[in-house]
Amino acid sequence: HLSRTEVLRRVLRPRVLVYFTILLVLVGVFATSLALRSPFRVDVVRDRGSLARQVDDGQIENVYRLQIMNATETAHRYQVAVSGLDGIAIDGPSTIEVMPAEARWMTVSVRVPPEAASRQGPGAHPIQFEIQLQDRAAGEKPARSVEKSTFVVPR
């Protein structure tokens, strides 16, 4: 039989303490990443099949495809908004429901009034899409994602 001090001496060797410390740090990093992970992700892609064009009342329209990935275990509804240019707005539906652990594509038409487009001039101008979780459960923190893109004003 080993005495209590001999057992402690074997367990508390420097190598064991270093391994224990490394394991503790890894567990802490893993727990932190789980606690801070976003409940959804968004990718914004300009629709290549549709160029910037002039539509009703002289407004300039660009079409985008948004991929919203729900990383939770419940269905959620998301609200999409756009900003960055005067008078910029989404034409059509701006909400989408995404099932648990699903990724869905949403086509979004974004329009700018002719006065704002002429003030900006032709070319690509920075804009931002803000996607916000609408129906969060009690105790869930508010979640939103801001994605950058460009709005093209044709010549």
PDB file of C-alpha atoms in Angstrom:
ATOM      1  CA  HIS A   1       0.000   0.000   0.000  1.00  0.00           C
ATOM      2  CA  LEU A   2       1.064   3.522  -0.803  1.00  0.00           C
ATOM      3  CA  SER A   3       0.797   6.178   1.845  1.00  0.00           C
ATOM      4  CA  ARG A   4      -1.348   9.239   1.273  1.00  0.00           C
ATOM      5  CA  THR A   5       1.673  11.506   0.671  1.00  0.00           C
ATOM      6  CA  GLU A   6       3.102   9.087  -1.919  1.00  0.00           C
ATOM      7  CA  VAL A   7      -0.233   9.051  -3.802  1.00  0.00           C
ATOM      8  CA  LEU A   8      -0.367  12.866  -3.757  1.00  0.00           C
ATOM      9  CA  ARG A   9       3.230  13.070  -4.937  1.00  0.00           C
ATOM     10  CA  ARG A  10       2.418  10.788  -7.902  1.00  0.00           C
ATOM     11  CA  VAL A  11      -0.793  12.639  -8.829  1.00  0.00           C
ATOM     12  CA  LEU A  12       0.617  16.141  -8.439  1.00  0.00           C
ATOM     13  CA  ARG A  13       3.631  15.701 -10.702  1.00  0.00           C
ATOM     14  CA  PRO A  14       4.445  18.662 -12.984  1.00  0.00           C
ATOM     15  CA  ARG A  15       3.482  16.720 -16.143  1.00  0.00           C
ATOM     16  CA  VAL A  16       0.050  15.806 -14.732  1.00  0.00           C
ATOM     17  CA  LEU A  17      -0.555  19.406 -13.630  1.00  0.00           C
ATOM     18  CA  VAL A  18       0.367  20.732 -17.096  1.00  0.00           C
ATOM     19  CA  TYR A  19      -1.984  18.235 -18.815  1.00  0.00           C
ATOM     20  CA  PHE A  20      -4.774  19.094 -16.377  1.00  0.00           C
ATOM     21  CA  THR A  21      -4.288  22.834 -17.029  1.00  0.00           C
ATOM     22  CA  ILE A  22      -4.362  22.317 -20.818  1.00  0.00           C
ATOM     23  CA  LEU A  23      -7.529  20.231 -20.536  1.00  0.00           C
ATOM     24  CA  LEU A  24      -9.167  22.887 -18.337  1.00  0.00           C
ATOM     25  CA  VAL A  25      -8.323  25.643 -20.854  1.00  0.00           C
ATOM     26  CA  LEU A  26      -9.737  23.583 -23.761  1.00  0.00           C
ATOM     27  CA  VAL A  27     -12.972  22.894 -21.887  1.00  0.00           C
ATOM     28  CA  GLY A  28     -13.261  26.627 -21.090  1.00  0.00           C
ATOM     29  CA  VAL A  29     -12.717  27.634 -24.726  1.00  0.00           C
ATOM     30  CA  PHE A  30     -15.304  25.082 -25.902  1.00  0.00           C
ATOM     31  CA  ALA A  31     -17.895  26.256 -23.344  1.00  0.00           C
ATOM     32  CA  THR A  32     -17.293  29.910 -24.273  1.00  0.00           C
ATOM     33  CA  SER A  33     -17.675  29.218 -28.005  1.00  0.00           C
ATOM     34  CA  LEU A  34     -20.966  27.396 -27.362  1.00  0.00           C
ATOM     35  CA  ALA A  35     -22.284  30.245 -25.222  1.00  0.00           C
ATOM     36  CA  LEU A  36     -21.334  32.959 -27.723  1.00  0.00           C
ATOM     37  CA  ARG A  37     -22.313  31.269 -30.995  1.00  0.00           C
ATOM     38  CA  SER A  38     -24.827  33.059 -33.161  1.00  0.00           C
ATOM     39  CA  PRO A  39     -28.245  31.408 -33.534  1.00  0.00           C
ATOM     40  CA  PHE A  40     -28.179  32.109 -37.288  1.00  0.00           C
ATOM     41  CA  ARG A  41     -25.894  33.039 -40.197  1.00  0.00           C
ATOM     42  CA  VAL A  42     -26.540  35.065 -43.320  1.00  0.00           C
ATOM     43  CA  ASP A  43     -24.827  35.208 -46.719  1.00  0.00           C
ATOM     44  CA  VAL A  44     -25.700  37.970 -49.213  1.00  0.00           C
ATOM     45  CA  VAL A  45     -25.122  37.357 -52.928  1.00  0.00           C
ATOM     46  CA  ARG A  46     -25.933  39.795 -55.744  1.00  0.00           C
ATOM     47  CA  ASP A  47     -28.159  38.026 -58.270  1.00  0.00           C
ATOM     48  CA  ARG A  48     -25.959  37.583 -61.349  1.00  0.00           C
ATOM     49  CA  GLY A  49     -28.944  36.868 -63.590  1.00  0.00           C
ATOM     50  CA  SER A  50     -30.413  40.332 -62.984  1.00  0.00           C
ATOM     51  CA  LEU A  51     -28.419  43.502 -63.619  1.00  0.00           C
ATOM     52  CA  ALA A  52     -29.156  46.850 -62.012  1.00  0.00           C
ATOM     53  CA  ARG A  53     -32.096  48.324 -63.901  1.00  0.00           C
ATOM     54  CA  GLN A  54     -34.519  51.224 -63.966  1.00  0.00           C
ATOM     55  CA  VAL A  55     -38.092  50.244 -63.024  1.00  0.00           C
ATOM     56  CA  ASP A  56     -41.424  51.977 -62.269  1.00  0.00           C
ATOM     57  CA  ASP A  57     -41.251  55.727 -61.618  1.00  0.00           C
ATOM     58  CA  GLY A  58     -37.543  55.800 -62.526  1.00  0.00           C
ATOM     59  CA  GLN A  59     -36.456  53.868 -59.431  1.00  0.00           C
ATOM     60  CA  ILE A  60     -33.228  51.863 -59.665  1.00  0.00           C
ATOM     61  CA  GLU A  61     -33.531  48.187 -58.670  1.00  0.00           C
ATOM     62  CA  ASN A  62     -30.893  45.609 -57.706  1.00  0.00           C
ATOM     63  CA  VAL A  63     -31.760  42.004 -56.877  1.00  0.00           C
ATOM     64  CA  TYR A  64     -29.999  40.029 -54.121  1.00  0.00           C
ATOM     65  CA  ARG A  65     -30.188  36.467 -52.832  1.00  0.00           C
ATOM     66  CA  LEU A  66     -29.904  36.026 -49.068  1.00  0.00           C
ATOM     67  CA  GLN A  67     -29.153  32.639 -47.557  1.00  0.00           C
ATOM     68  CA  ILE A  68     -30.367  32.468 -43.953  1.00  0.00           C
ATOM     69  CA  MET A  69     -29.107  29.513 -41.913  1.00  0.00           C
ATOM     70  CA  ASN A  70     -31.017  28.736 -38.703  1.00  0.00           C
ATOM     71  CA  ALA A  71     -28.601  27.096 -36.232  1.00  0.00           C
ATOM     72  CA  THR A  72     -31.205  26.515 -33.518  1.00  0.00           C
ATOM     73  CA  GLU A  73     -33.537  23.607 -32.832  1.00  0.00           C
ATOM     74  CA  THR A  74     -36.737  25.634 -33.327  1.00  0.00           C
ATOM     75  CA  ALA A  75     -38.296  27.364 -36.340  1.00  0.00           C
ATOM     76  CA  HIS A  76     -37.753  31.134 -36.432  1.00  0.00           C
ATOM     77  CA  ARG A  77     -39.024  34.135 -38.373  1.00  0.00           C
ATOM     78  CA  TYR A  78     -36.482  36.720 -39.564  1.00  0.00           C
ATOM     79  CA  GLN A  79     -37.006  40.361 -40.611  1.00  0.00           C
ATOM     80  CA  VAL A  80     -34.765  41.797 -43.357  1.00  0.00           C
ATOM     81  CA  ALA A  81     -34.030  45.541 -43.656  1.00  0.00           C
ATOM     82  CA  VAL A  82     -31.602  47.504 -45.817  1.00  0.00           C
ATOM     83  CA  SER A  83     -29.765  50.811 -45.271  1.00  0.00           C
ATOM     84  CA  GLY A  84     -26.876  52.840 -46.621  1.00  0.00           C
ATOM     85  CA  LEU A  85     -28.471  55.080 -49.288  1.00  0.00           C
ATOM     86  CA  ASP A  86     -31.178  57.758 -49.052  1.00  0.00           C
ATOM     87  CA  GLY A  87     -34.632  56.300 -49.652  1.00  0.00           C
ATOM     88  CA  ILE A  88     -33.374  52.725 -50.083  1.00  0.00           C
ATOM     89  CA  ALA A  89     -36.062  50.127 -49.432  1.00  0.00           C
ATOM     90  CA  ILE A  90     -36.956  46.488 -49.984  1.00  0.00           C
ATOM     91  CA  ASP A  91     -39.678  45.973 -52.579  1.00  0.00           C
ATOM     92  CA  GLY A  92     -41.843  43.018 -51.599  1.00  0.00           C
ATOM     93  CA  PRO A  93     -41.845  40.656 -48.609  1.00  0.00           C
ATOM     94  CA  SER A  94     -39.117  41.264 -46.037  1.00  0.00           C
ATOM     95  CA  THR A  95     -39.742  38.386 -43.624  1.00  0.00           C
ATOM     96  CA  ILE A  96     -38.909  34.711 -43.920  1.00  0.00           C
ATOM     97  CA  GLU A  97     -39.475  31.661 -41.741  1.00  0.00           C
ATOM     98  CA  VAL A  98     -36.660  29.120 -41.489  1.00  0.00           C
ATOM     99  CA  MET A  99     -37.121  25.663 -40.001  1.00  0.00           C
ATOM    100  CA  PRO A 100     -34.701  24.211 -37.389  1.00  0.00           C
ATOM    101  CA  ALA A 101     -31.173  23.519 -38.697  1.00  0.00           C
ATOM    102  CA  GLU A 102     -32.245  24.614 -42.183  1.00  0.00           C
ATOM    103  CA  ALA A 103     -30.782  27.040 -44.717  1.00  0.00           C
ATOM    104  CA  ARG A 104     -33.211  28.922 -46.978  1.00  0.00           C
ATOM    105  CA  TRP A 105     -32.645  31.271 -49.895  1.00  0.00           C
ATOM    106  CA  MET A 106     -34.653  34.492 -50.147  1.00  0.00           C
ATOM    107  CA  THR A 107     -34.721  36.737 -53.221  1.00  0.00           C
ATOM    108  CA  VAL A 108     -34.869  40.435 -52.305  1.00  0.00           C
ATOM    109  CA  SER A 109     -35.473  43.379 -54.653  1.00  0.00           C
ATOM    110  CA  VAL A 110     -33.918  46.598 -53.363  1.00  0.00           C
ATOM    111  CA  ARG A 111     -34.943  49.943 -54.844  1.00  0.00           C
ATOM    112  CA  VAL A 112     -33.579  53.474 -54.635  1.00  0.00           C
ATOM    113  CA  PRO A 113     -35.549  56.593 -55.720  1.00  0.00           C
ATOM    114  CA  PRO A 114     -34.258  58.301 -58.912  1.00  0.00           C
ATOM    115  CA  GLU A 115     -33.207  61.488 -57.045  1.00  0.00           C
ATOM    116  CA  ALA A 116     -31.030  59.548 -54.596  1.00  0.00           C
ATOM    117  CA  ALA A 117     -29.529  57.493 -57.438  1.00  0.00           C
ATOM    118  CA  SER A 118     -28.627  60.605 -59.445  1.00  0.00           C
ATOM    119  CA  ARG A 119     -27.078  62.213 -56.323  1.00  0.00           C
ATOM    120  CA  GLN A 120     -24.911  59.121 -55.777  1.00  0.00           C
ATOM    121  CA  GLY A 121     -23.921  58.863 -59.433  1.00  0.00           C
ATOM    122  CA  PRO A 122     -23.185  55.724 -61.431  1.00  0.00           C
ATOM    123  CA  GLY A 123     -21.147  52.920 -59.895  1.00  0.00           C
ATOM    124  CA  ALA A 124     -21.204  50.624 -56.877  1.00  0.00           C
ATOM    125  CA  HIS A 125     -22.234  52.091 -53.505  1.00  0.00           C
ATOM    126  CA  PRO A 126     -21.935  50.348 -50.101  1.00  0.00           C
ATOM    127  CA  ILE A 127     -25.138  49.201 -48.390  1.00  0.00           C
ATOM    128  CA  GLN A 128     -25.934  46.970 -45.405  1.00  0.00           C
ATOM    129  CA  PHE A 129     -28.550  44.283 -44.897  1.00  0.00           C
ATOM    130  CA  GLU A 130     -29.750  43.882 -41.310  1.00  0.00           C
ATOM    131  CA  ILE A 131     -31.392  40.563 -40.491  1.00  0.00           C
ATOM    132  CA  GLN A 132     -33.101  40.336 -37.112  1.00  0.00           C
ATOM    133  CA  LEU A 133     -34.604  37.379 -35.270  1.00  0.00           C
ATOM    134  CA  GLN A 134     -38.306  38.202 -34.758  1.00  0.00           C
ATOM    135  CA  ASP A 135     -39.782  35.502 -32.533  1.00  0.00           C
ATOM    136  CA  ARG A 136     -37.236  34.773 -29.856  1.00  0.00           C
ATOM    137  CA  ALA A 137     -38.218  32.608 -26.914  1.00  0.00           C
ATOM    138  CA  ALA A 138     -38.380  33.909 -23.356  1.00  0.00           C
ATOM    139  CA  GLY A 139     -34.865  34.317 -22.015  1.00  0.00           C
ATOM    140  CA  GLU A 140     -33.240  34.313 -25.466  1.00  0.00           C
ATOM    141  CA  LYS A 141     -31.068  37.314 -26.179  1.00  0.00           C
ATOM    142  CA  PRO A 142     -31.918  39.475 -29.230  1.00  0.00           C
ATOM    143  CA  ALA A 143     -30.025  38.326 -32.299  1.00  0.00           C
ATOM    144  CA  ARG A 144     -29.191  40.281 -35.421  1.00  0.00           C
ATOM    145  CA  SER A 145     -26.711  40.104 -38.242  1.00  0.00           C
ATOM    146  CA  VAL A 146     -25.434  42.948 -40.430  1.00  0.00           C
ATOM    147  CA  GLU A 147     -24.022  41.998 -43.843  1.00  0.00           C
ATOM    148  CA  LYS A 148     -22.318  44.395 -46.250  1.00  0.00           C
ATOM    149  CA  SER A 149     -22.983  44.512 -49.992  1.00  0.00           C
ATOM    150  CA  THR A 150     -23.023  47.027 -52.843  1.00  0.00           C
ATOM    151  CA  PHE A 151     -25.827  48.731 -54.739  1.00  0.00           C
ATOM    152  CA  VAL A 152     -25.065  49.403 -58.404  1.00  0.00           C
ATOM    153  CA  VAL A 153     -26.409  52.531 -60.092  1.00  0.00           C
ATOM    154  CA  PRO A 154     -26.219  52.091 -63.888  1.00  0.00           C
ATOM    155  CA  ARG A 155     -24.934  54.822 -66.237  1.00  0.00           C
TER     156      ARG A 155
END
